[in-house]
Amino acid sequence: MVLSFVTRVYLNKLLCQISSFPLRLTSLVFSVQTTIPTNGLQAFSQNIKTLTSLTCSFIESINRTDLFLIADCFPNLQLLDLSHCKDISEEVPKLEVLDLSFTRVDNISLYWISKSCSGLLQLSLKFCEGVADKGVTHVVEKCTQLREVDLKYCDEVLISRCLAARYRF
């Protein structure tokens, strides 16, 4: 079951109310928000233990504390979509799929992602202008299970260098 909110609503209160129902949600989508609804997510996670997919796209500000909260609240999370977020922290919990399209991710952010996401299978960096060979190479070297990296419109990345880093091992 998927629950989706794509307009600016007061999510903290709404998520608290929803958490009192015995739902088996696997996916939660909330987009076009100013910040992460921290209180609502904490209440929601107390009773909803089945969430594996969380989409937080078009959020104006996401910081390190928000990401740690998401990791603590949803330990079974496999997919986290942070596409189109304006301000994003550099640390991300263990995930299999991470969508950072249209964000301000840079090589330093990718370095930290490579250290904290060793189980990453898919990474989308579409339209991330701050990304270059060095950052992508870190991810390719450290995330050994990585199967897909989407680098559309990442003009500073030479794919041949990143592939060479992967096949050195």
Short mmCIF file of N, CA and C in Angstrom, two decimals:
data_model
loop_
_atom_site.label_atom_id
_atom_site.label_comp_id
_atom_site.label_asym_id
_atom_site.label_seq_id
_atom_site.Cartn_x
_atom_site.Cartn_y
_atom_site.Cartn_z
N MET A 1 0.84 -1.17 0.00
CA MET A 1 0.00 0.00 0.00
C MET A 1 0.89 1.24 0.00
N VAL A 2 0.50 2.23 -0.79
CA VAL A 2 1.26 3.47 -0.93
C VAL A 2 0.42 4.63 -0.40
N LEU A 3 1.05 5.51 0.33
CA LEU A 3 0.41 6.73 0.82
C LEU A 3 1.17 7.90 0.23
N SER A 4 0.44 8.82 -0.43
CA SER A 4 1.11 9.90 -1.15
C SER A 4 0.50 11.26 -0.81
N PHE A 5 1.39 12.23 -0.52
CA PHE A 5 1.02 13.62 -0.29
C PHE A 5 1.91 14.48 -1.17
N VAL A 6 1.32 15.18 -2.14
CA VAL A 6 2.13 15.96 -3.06
C VAL A 6 1.71 17.43 -3.05
N THR A 7 1.19 17.89 -1.97
CA THR A 7 0.87 19.30 -1.82
C THR A 7 1.30 19.73 -0.43
N ARG A 8 1.35 21.01 -0.22
CA ARG A 8 1.74 21.52 1.10
C ARG A 8 0.57 21.35 2.07
N VAL A 9 0.71 20.37 2.93
CA VAL A 9 -0.28 20.13 3.98
C VAL A 9 0.48 20.03 5.30
N TYR A 10 -0.24 20.09 6.39
CA TYR A 10 0.40 19.98 7.69
C TYR A 10 0.64 18.50 7.98
N LEU A 11 1.76 17.99 7.52
CA LEU A 11 2.05 16.56 7.57
C LEU A 11 2.30 16.03 8.97
N ASN A 12 2.88 16.81 9.86
CA ASN A 12 3.15 16.31 11.20
C ASN A 12 1.87 15.79 11.85
N LYS A 13 0.84 16.60 11.86
CA LYS A 13 -0.43 16.21 12.48
C LYS A 13 -1.08 15.05 11.73
N LEU A 14 -1.06 15.12 10.42
CA LEU A 14 -1.69 14.08 9.61
C LEU A 14 -1.00 12.72 9.78
N LEU A 15 0.33 12.71 9.77
CA LEU A 15 1.07 11.45 9.96
C LEU A 15 0.84 10.88 11.35
N CYS A 16 0.73 11.74 12.35
CA CYS A 16 0.42 11.28 13.72
C CYS A 16 -0.95 10.59 13.74
N GLN A 17 -1.93 11.18 13.08
CA GLN A 17 -3.27 10.60 13.04
C GLN A 17 -3.27 9.27 12.28
N ILE A 18 -2.60 9.23 11.14
CA ILE A 18 -2.55 8.02 10.32
C ILE A 18 -1.86 6.88 11.07
N SER A 19 -0.88 7.21 11.89
CA SER A 19 -0.11 6.17 12.59
C SER A 19 -0.96 5.35 13.55
N SER A 20 -2.13 5.86 13.93
CA SER A 20 -2.98 5.12 14.86
C SER A 20 -3.78 4.00 14.17
N PHE A 21 -3.75 3.96 12.84
CA PHE A 21 -4.46 2.92 12.10
C PHE A 21 -3.52 1.75 11.82
N PRO A 22 -4.03 0.52 11.84
CA PRO A 22 -3.18 -0.65 11.58
C PRO A 22 -2.95 -0.87 10.08
N LEU A 23 -2.14 -0.03 9.49
CA LEU A 23 -1.87 -0.11 8.05
C LEU A 23 -0.55 -0.84 7.79
N ARG A 24 -0.47 -1.50 6.66
CA ARG A 24 0.76 -2.18 6.25
C ARG A 24 1.34 -1.44 5.04
N LEU A 25 1.69 -0.20 5.25
CA LEU A 25 2.23 0.63 4.18
C LEU A 25 3.65 0.21 3.85
N THR A 26 3.97 0.16 2.57
CA THR A 26 5.33 -0.12 2.14
C THR A 26 5.98 1.10 1.52
N SER A 27 5.17 2.09 1.14
CA SER A 27 5.71 3.26 0.46
C SER A 27 5.01 4.53 0.95
N LEU A 28 5.80 5.55 1.20
CA LEU A 28 5.28 6.86 1.62
C LEU A 28 5.90 7.91 0.72
N VAL A 29 5.06 8.77 0.17
CA VAL A 29 5.51 9.85 -0.72
C VAL A 29 5.03 11.17 -0.14
N PHE A 30 5.96 12.07 0.13
CA PHE A 30 5.57 13.44 0.42
C PHE A 30 6.54 14.37 -0.29
N SER A 31 5.97 15.25 -1.07
CA SER A 31 6.75 16.14 -1.92
C SER A 31 6.24 17.56 -1.74
N VAL A 32 7.03 18.51 -2.24
CA VAL A 32 6.68 19.92 -2.24
C VAL A 32 6.39 20.39 -0.80
N GLN A 33 7.37 20.19 0.06
CA GLN A 33 7.28 20.61 1.46
C GLN A 33 8.45 21.53 1.78
N THR A 34 8.32 22.31 2.82
CA THR A 34 9.41 23.17 3.25
C THR A 34 10.49 22.36 3.95
N THR A 35 10.08 21.49 4.87
CA THR A 35 11.02 20.66 5.62
C THR A 35 10.44 19.25 5.79
N ILE A 36 11.25 18.38 6.35
CA ILE A 36 10.81 17.03 6.68
C ILE A 36 9.90 17.10 7.92
N PRO A 37 8.75 16.42 7.91
CA PRO A 37 7.85 16.44 9.07
C PRO A 37 8.37 15.49 10.17
N THR A 38 9.33 15.95 10.93
CA THR A 38 10.03 15.08 11.89
C THR A 38 9.11 14.47 12.94
N ASN A 39 8.26 15.27 13.57
CA ASN A 39 7.36 14.74 14.61
C ASN A 39 6.40 13.71 14.02
N GLY A 40 5.88 14.00 12.85
CA GLY A 40 4.96 13.08 12.20
C GLY A 40 5.63 11.77 11.82
N LEU A 41 6.86 11.86 11.31
CA LEU A 41 7.59 10.63 10.94
C LEU A 41 7.89 9.77 12.16
N GLN A 42 8.25 10.42 13.26
CA GLN A 42 8.53 9.65 14.49
C GLN A 42 7.28 8.91 14.95
N ALA A 43 6.14 9.59 14.98
CA ALA A 43 4.89 8.95 15.39
C ALA A 43 4.50 7.85 14.40
N PHE A 44 4.62 8.16 13.14
CA PHE A 44 4.28 7.22 12.07
C PHE A 44 5.09 5.93 12.18
N SER A 45 6.38 6.08 12.46
CA SER A 45 7.28 4.92 12.51
C SER A 45 7.05 4.04 13.73
N GLN A 46 6.38 4.56 14.76
CA GLN A 46 6.12 3.76 15.95
C GLN A 46 5.19 2.58 15.65
N ASN A 47 4.27 2.78 14.70
CA ASN A 47 3.29 1.73 14.39
C ASN A 47 3.41 1.17 12.98
N ILE A 48 4.02 1.88 12.08
CA ILE A 48 4.17 1.42 10.70
C ILE A 48 5.60 0.91 10.54
N LYS A 49 5.76 -0.39 10.58
CA LYS A 49 7.09 -1.02 10.53
C LYS A 49 7.42 -1.62 9.17
N THR A 50 6.52 -1.47 8.20
CA THR A 50 6.66 -2.15 6.92
C THR A 50 7.18 -1.25 5.80
N LEU A 51 7.50 -0.01 6.10
CA LEU A 51 7.92 0.94 5.07
C LEU A 51 9.28 0.57 4.49
N THR A 52 9.35 0.43 3.16
CA THR A 52 10.61 0.14 2.48
C THR A 52 10.97 1.22 1.46
N SER A 53 10.04 2.12 1.17
CA SER A 53 10.28 3.15 0.17
C SER A 53 9.77 4.50 0.68
N LEU A 54 10.63 5.51 0.60
CA LEU A 54 10.26 6.86 1.05
C LEU A 54 10.70 7.88 0.00
N THR A 55 9.74 8.65 -0.49
CA THR A 55 10.03 9.71 -1.46
C THR A 55 9.82 11.05 -0.79
N CYS A 56 10.88 11.84 -0.76
CA CYS A 56 10.86 13.19 -0.16
C CYS A 56 11.36 14.18 -1.20
N SER A 57 10.74 14.22 -2.36
CA SER A 57 11.23 15.09 -3.42
C SER A 57 10.69 16.52 -3.26
N PHE A 58 11.43 17.46 -3.82
CA PHE A 58 11.07 18.88 -3.79
C PHE A 58 10.93 19.42 -2.37
N ILE A 59 11.78 18.95 -1.47
CA ILE A 59 11.81 19.47 -0.10
C ILE A 59 12.82 20.61 -0.08
N GLU A 60 12.45 21.73 0.49
CA GLU A 60 13.32 22.91 0.46
C GLU A 60 14.58 22.75 1.29
N SER A 61 14.50 22.03 2.40
CA SER A 61 15.68 21.89 3.25
C SER A 61 15.69 20.54 3.94
N ILE A 62 16.75 19.76 3.70
CA ILE A 62 16.96 18.49 4.39
C ILE A 62 18.36 18.54 4.97
N ASN A 63 18.48 18.30 6.27
CA ASN A 63 19.80 18.34 6.88
C ASN A 63 20.20 16.97 7.42
N ARG A 64 21.38 16.90 7.96
CA ARG A 64 21.94 15.64 8.48
C ARG A 64 21.03 15.02 9.54
N THR A 65 20.49 15.83 10.42
CA THR A 65 19.60 15.34 11.47
C THR A 65 18.37 14.67 10.87
N ASP A 66 17.82 15.27 9.82
CA ASP A 66 16.66 14.67 9.14
C ASP A 66 17.00 13.30 8.58
N LEU A 67 18.17 13.18 7.99
CA LEU A 67 18.57 11.89 7.40
C LEU A 67 18.80 10.83 8.46
N PHE A 68 19.39 11.22 9.58
CA PHE A 68 19.55 10.27 10.68
C PHE A 68 18.19 9.86 11.24
N LEU A 69 17.27 10.81 11.33
CA LEU A 69 15.92 10.50 11.79
C LEU A 69 15.26 9.47 10.87
N ILE A 70 15.37 9.68 9.57
CA ILE A 70 14.80 8.75 8.60
C ILE A 70 15.41 7.36 8.79
N ALA A 71 16.72 7.30 8.95
CA ALA A 71 17.40 6.01 9.15
C ALA A 71 16.93 5.33 10.43
N ASP A 72 16.77 6.10 11.51
CA ASP A 72 16.32 5.53 12.78
C ASP A 72 14.86 5.07 12.72
N CYS A 73 14.03 5.88 12.10
CA CYS A 73 12.60 5.57 12.04
C CYS A 73 12.28 4.39 11.13
N PHE A 74 13.03 4.25 10.05
CA PHE A 74 12.70 3.25 9.05
C PHE A 74 13.90 2.37 8.72
N PRO A 75 14.24 1.44 9.61
CA PRO A 75 15.43 0.61 9.41
C PRO A 75 15.32 -0.34 8.21
N ASN A 76 14.11 -0.60 7.72
CA ASN A 76 13.93 -1.48 6.56
C ASN A 76 13.92 -0.72 5.24
N LEU A 77 14.20 0.57 5.28
CA LEU A 77 14.14 1.40 4.09
C LEU A 77 15.16 0.93 3.05
N GLN A 78 14.68 0.70 1.84
CA GLN A 78 15.54 0.29 0.74
C GLN A 78 15.66 1.36 -0.33
N LEU A 79 14.65 2.22 -0.45
CA LEU A 79 14.67 3.27 -1.46
C LEU A 79 14.37 4.60 -0.80
N LEU A 80 15.25 5.56 -1.02
CA LEU A 80 15.05 6.93 -0.54
C LEU A 80 15.23 7.86 -1.73
N ASP A 81 14.17 8.57 -2.08
CA ASP A 81 14.19 9.49 -3.21
C ASP A 81 14.26 10.91 -2.67
N LEU A 82 15.38 11.57 -2.90
CA LEU A 82 15.58 12.95 -2.47
C LEU A 82 15.72 13.88 -3.68
N SER A 83 15.14 13.50 -4.80
CA SER A 83 15.29 14.28 -6.02
C SER A 83 14.67 15.67 -5.87
N HIS A 84 15.30 16.63 -6.50
CA HIS A 84 14.86 18.03 -6.54
C HIS A 84 14.89 18.72 -5.17
N CYS A 85 15.65 18.20 -4.23
CA CYS A 85 15.78 18.86 -2.93
C CYS A 85 16.86 19.94 -3.03
N LYS A 86 16.61 21.09 -2.45
CA LYS A 86 17.54 22.21 -2.59
C LYS A 86 18.77 22.07 -1.71
N ASP A 87 18.60 21.87 -0.44
CA ASP A 87 19.72 21.76 0.49
C ASP A 87 19.71 20.36 1.07
N ILE A 88 20.82 19.66 0.89
CA ILE A 88 20.87 18.28 1.33
C ILE A 88 22.18 18.01 2.05
N SER A 89 22.13 17.24 3.10
CA SER A 89 23.31 16.89 3.88
C SER A 89 24.16 15.88 3.14
N GLU A 90 25.38 15.68 3.63
CA GLU A 90 26.28 14.76 2.94
C GLU A 90 26.21 13.32 3.42
N GLU A 91 25.52 13.02 4.48
CA GLU A 91 25.49 11.64 4.96
C GLU A 91 24.13 11.01 4.71
N VAL A 92 24.16 9.78 4.27
CA VAL A 92 22.95 9.05 3.93
C VAL A 92 23.04 7.66 4.56
N PRO A 93 21.95 7.14 5.10
CA PRO A 93 21.99 5.81 5.71
C PRO A 93 22.15 4.70 4.66
N LYS A 94 22.34 3.48 5.13
CA LYS A 94 22.50 2.34 4.22
C LYS A 94 21.23 2.16 3.40
N LEU A 95 21.40 2.20 2.10
CA LEU A 95 20.28 2.08 1.18
C LEU A 95 20.69 1.24 -0.02
N GLU A 96 19.70 0.78 -0.77
CA GLU A 96 19.96 0.09 -2.02
C GLU A 96 19.77 1.02 -3.20
N VAL A 97 18.81 1.94 -3.12
CA VAL A 97 18.50 2.85 -4.21
C VAL A 97 18.49 4.27 -3.66
N LEU A 98 19.24 5.16 -4.29
CA LEU A 98 19.30 6.55 -3.85
C LEU A 98 19.17 7.46 -5.06
N ASP A 99 18.15 8.31 -5.07
CA ASP A 99 17.91 9.23 -6.17
C ASP A 99 18.22 10.64 -5.69
N LEU A 100 19.30 11.19 -6.20
CA LEU A 100 19.73 12.55 -5.85
C LEU A 100 19.64 13.49 -7.05
N SER A 101 18.82 13.16 -8.02
CA SER A 101 18.67 13.96 -9.23
C SER A 101 18.29 15.40 -8.89
N PHE A 102 18.86 16.33 -9.65
CA PHE A 102 18.55 17.76 -9.53
C PHE A 102 18.88 18.32 -8.15
N THR A 103 19.88 17.77 -7.48
CA THR A 103 20.28 18.29 -6.18
C THR A 103 21.65 18.96 -6.30
N ARG A 104 22.10 19.54 -5.21
CA ARG A 104 23.41 20.22 -5.19
C ARG A 104 24.51 19.30 -4.66
N VAL A 105 24.36 18.02 -4.89
CA VAL A 105 25.38 17.06 -4.46
C VAL A 105 26.68 17.38 -5.17
N ASP A 106 27.79 17.24 -4.45
CA ASP A 106 29.10 17.48 -5.04
C ASP A 106 30.02 16.30 -4.72
N ASN A 107 31.30 16.43 -5.08
CA ASN A 107 32.25 15.34 -4.87
C ASN A 107 32.43 15.00 -3.39
N ILE A 108 32.40 15.99 -2.53
CA ILE A 108 32.54 15.73 -1.09
C ILE A 108 31.34 14.93 -0.60
N SER A 109 30.15 15.30 -1.04
CA SER A 109 28.95 14.54 -0.67
C SER A 109 29.06 13.10 -1.14
N LEU A 110 29.53 12.91 -2.37
CA LEU A 110 29.67 11.55 -2.90
C LEU A 110 30.71 10.75 -2.12
N TYR A 111 31.75 11.41 -1.64
CA TYR A 111 32.75 10.73 -0.82
C TYR A 111 32.08 10.16 0.44
N TRP A 112 31.26 10.98 1.12
CA TRP A 112 30.59 10.52 2.33
C TRP A 112 29.55 9.45 2.02
N ILE A 113 28.85 9.59 0.92
CA ILE A 113 27.89 8.56 0.52
C ILE A 113 28.62 7.25 0.28
N SER A 114 29.79 7.32 -0.36
CA SER A 114 30.55 6.09 -0.63
C SER A 114 30.99 5.40 0.65
N LYS A 115 31.19 6.16 1.70
CA LYS A 115 31.61 5.58 2.99
C LYS A 115 30.43 5.00 3.77
N SER A 116 29.25 5.59 3.60
CA SER A 116 28.11 5.18 4.43
C SER A 116 27.06 4.34 3.71
N CYS A 117 27.25 4.10 2.43
CA CYS A 117 26.24 3.34 1.66
C CYS A 117 26.87 2.18 0.91
N SER A 118 27.54 1.31 1.61
CA SER A 118 28.26 0.23 0.94
C SER A 118 27.32 -0.75 0.23
N GLY A 119 26.06 -0.81 0.62
CA GLY A 119 25.11 -1.72 -0.02
C GLY A 119 24.34 -1.11 -1.17
N LEU A 120 24.73 0.08 -1.59
CA LEU A 120 24.01 0.78 -2.66
C LEU A 120 24.03 -0.03 -3.96
N LEU A 121 22.85 -0.18 -4.58
CA LEU A 121 22.72 -0.89 -5.85
C LEU A 121 22.50 0.08 -7.01
N GLN A 122 21.74 1.15 -6.76
CA GLN A 122 21.44 2.13 -7.81
C GLN A 122 21.61 3.54 -7.26
N LEU A 123 22.18 4.40 -8.09
CA LEU A 123 22.38 5.80 -7.71
C LEU A 123 22.04 6.67 -8.91
N SER A 124 21.14 7.62 -8.71
CA SER A 124 20.80 8.55 -9.78
C SER A 124 21.33 9.94 -9.43
N LEU A 125 22.16 10.46 -10.33
CA LEU A 125 22.76 11.79 -10.15
C LEU A 125 22.41 12.71 -11.32
N LYS A 126 21.28 12.47 -11.97
CA LYS A 126 20.90 13.27 -13.13
C LYS A 126 20.89 14.76 -12.79
N PHE A 127 21.49 15.55 -13.67
CA PHE A 127 21.50 17.01 -13.56
C PHE A 127 22.18 17.51 -12.29
N CYS A 128 23.11 16.76 -11.74
CA CYS A 128 23.89 17.22 -10.57
C CYS A 128 25.16 17.87 -11.10
N GLU A 129 25.16 19.17 -11.20
CA GLU A 129 26.25 19.91 -11.83
C GLU A 129 27.53 19.91 -11.02
N GLY A 130 27.46 19.67 -9.72
CA GLY A 130 28.65 19.70 -8.87
C GLY A 130 29.42 18.39 -8.82
N VAL A 131 28.99 17.41 -9.58
CA VAL A 131 29.59 16.08 -9.55
C VAL A 131 30.64 15.96 -10.65
N ALA A 132 31.79 15.36 -10.31
CA ALA A 132 32.86 15.13 -11.29
C ALA A 132 33.42 13.72 -11.10
N ASP A 133 34.43 13.38 -11.90
CA ASP A 133 35.03 12.04 -11.89
C ASP A 133 35.41 11.58 -10.49
N LYS A 134 36.05 12.45 -9.75
CA LYS A 134 36.59 12.08 -8.45
C LYS A 134 35.51 11.54 -7.51
N GLY A 135 34.40 12.25 -7.42
CA GLY A 135 33.32 11.82 -6.53
C GLY A 135 32.66 10.54 -6.98
N VAL A 136 32.40 10.44 -8.27
CA VAL A 136 31.76 9.22 -8.81
C VAL A 136 32.70 8.04 -8.65
N THR A 137 33.99 8.25 -8.84
CA THR A 137 34.98 7.18 -8.68
C THR A 137 34.97 6.65 -7.25
N HIS A 138 34.87 7.54 -6.26
CA HIS A 138 34.78 7.10 -4.86
C HIS A 138 33.60 6.14 -4.67
N VAL A 139 32.45 6.53 -5.21
CA VAL A 139 31.26 5.70 -5.06
C VAL A 139 31.45 4.35 -5.77
N VAL A 140 31.96 4.39 -6.98
CA VAL A 140 32.16 3.16 -7.76
C VAL A 140 33.13 2.21 -7.07
N GLU A 141 34.18 2.76 -6.46
CA GLU A 141 35.17 1.92 -5.78
C GLU A 141 34.64 1.34 -4.47
N LYS A 142 33.92 2.13 -3.69
CA LYS A 142 33.50 1.71 -2.35
C LYS A 142 32.18 0.95 -2.32
N CYS A 143 31.29 1.27 -3.23
CA CYS A 143 29.99 0.60 -3.27
C CYS A 143 30.08 -0.56 -4.26
N THR A 144 30.64 -1.65 -3.81
CA THR A 144 30.99 -2.76 -4.70
C THR A 144 29.78 -3.49 -5.28
N GLN A 145 28.61 -3.31 -4.69
CA GLN A 145 27.41 -3.96 -5.22
C GLN A 145 26.67 -3.08 -6.23
N LEU A 146 27.17 -1.89 -6.45
CA LEU A 146 26.52 -0.92 -7.33
C LEU A 146 26.35 -1.49 -8.73
N ARG A 147 25.11 -1.44 -9.23
CA ARG A 147 24.81 -1.95 -10.57
C ARG A 147 24.49 -0.85 -11.56
N GLU A 148 24.03 0.30 -11.06
CA GLU A 148 23.59 1.36 -11.97
C GLU A 148 23.88 2.73 -11.38
N VAL A 149 24.49 3.60 -12.19
CA VAL A 149 24.69 5.00 -11.83
C VAL A 149 24.18 5.83 -13.00
N ASP A 150 23.18 6.65 -12.77
CA ASP A 150 22.62 7.49 -13.82
C ASP A 150 23.32 8.85 -13.76
N LEU A 151 24.08 9.15 -14.80
CA LEU A 151 24.87 10.38 -14.86
C LEU A 151 24.41 11.31 -15.98
N LYS A 152 23.15 11.24 -16.36
CA LYS A 152 22.64 12.10 -17.43
C LYS A 152 22.87 13.56 -17.07
N TYR A 153 23.46 14.27 -18.01
CA TYR A 153 23.73 15.70 -17.88
C TYR A 153 24.67 16.05 -16.73
N CYS A 154 25.54 15.14 -16.39
CA CYS A 154 26.64 15.42 -15.46
C CYS A 154 27.87 15.65 -16.35
N ASP A 155 28.00 16.85 -16.85
CA ASP A 155 28.99 17.16 -17.88
C ASP A 155 30.44 17.06 -17.43
N GLU A 156 30.69 17.10 -16.13
CA GLU A 156 32.06 17.05 -15.62
C GLU A 156 32.56 15.63 -15.37
N VAL A 157 31.75 14.64 -15.70
CA VAL A 157 32.12 13.25 -15.42
C VAL A 157 32.55 12.56 -16.71
N LEU A 158 33.76 12.00 -16.68
CA LEU A 158 34.23 11.15 -17.78
C LEU A 158 33.97 9.71 -17.36
N ILE A 159 33.01 9.10 -17.99
CA ILE A 159 32.58 7.76 -17.61
C ILE A 159 33.71 6.75 -17.72
N SER A 160 34.58 6.92 -18.70
CA SER A 160 35.68 5.96 -18.88
C SER A 160 36.59 5.92 -17.65
N ARG A 161 36.82 7.05 -17.01
CA ARG A 161 37.65 7.07 -15.80
C ARG A 161 36.96 6.34 -14.64
N CYS A 162 35.67 6.53 -14.52
CA CYS A 162 34.92 5.87 -13.45
C CYS A 162 34.89 4.37 -13.66
N LEU A 163 34.71 3.93 -14.89
CA LEU A 163 34.72 2.50 -15.19
C LEU A 163 36.09 1.90 -14.94
N ALA A 164 37.13 2.63 -15.28
CA ALA A 164 38.50 2.15 -15.04
C ALA A 164 38.72 1.91 -13.55
N ALA A 165 38.19 2.80 -12.71
CA ALA A 165 38.32 2.63 -11.26
C ALA A 165 37.61 1.37 -10.80
N ARG A 166 36.48 1.07 -11.38
CA ARG A 166 35.69 -0.10 -10.98
C ARG A 166 36.41 -1.40 -11.34
N TYR A 167 37.04 -1.42 -12.49
CA TYR A 167 37.62 -2.67 -12.97
C TYR A 167 39.08 -2.85 -12.61
N ARG A 168 39.63 -1.96 -11.78
CA ARG A 168 40.99 -2.14 -11.25
C ARG A 168 41.02 -3.25 -10.22
N PHE A 169 39.89 -3.49 -9.59
CA PHE A 169 39.84 -4.42 -8.47
C PHE A 169 39.55 -5.82 -8.92
#
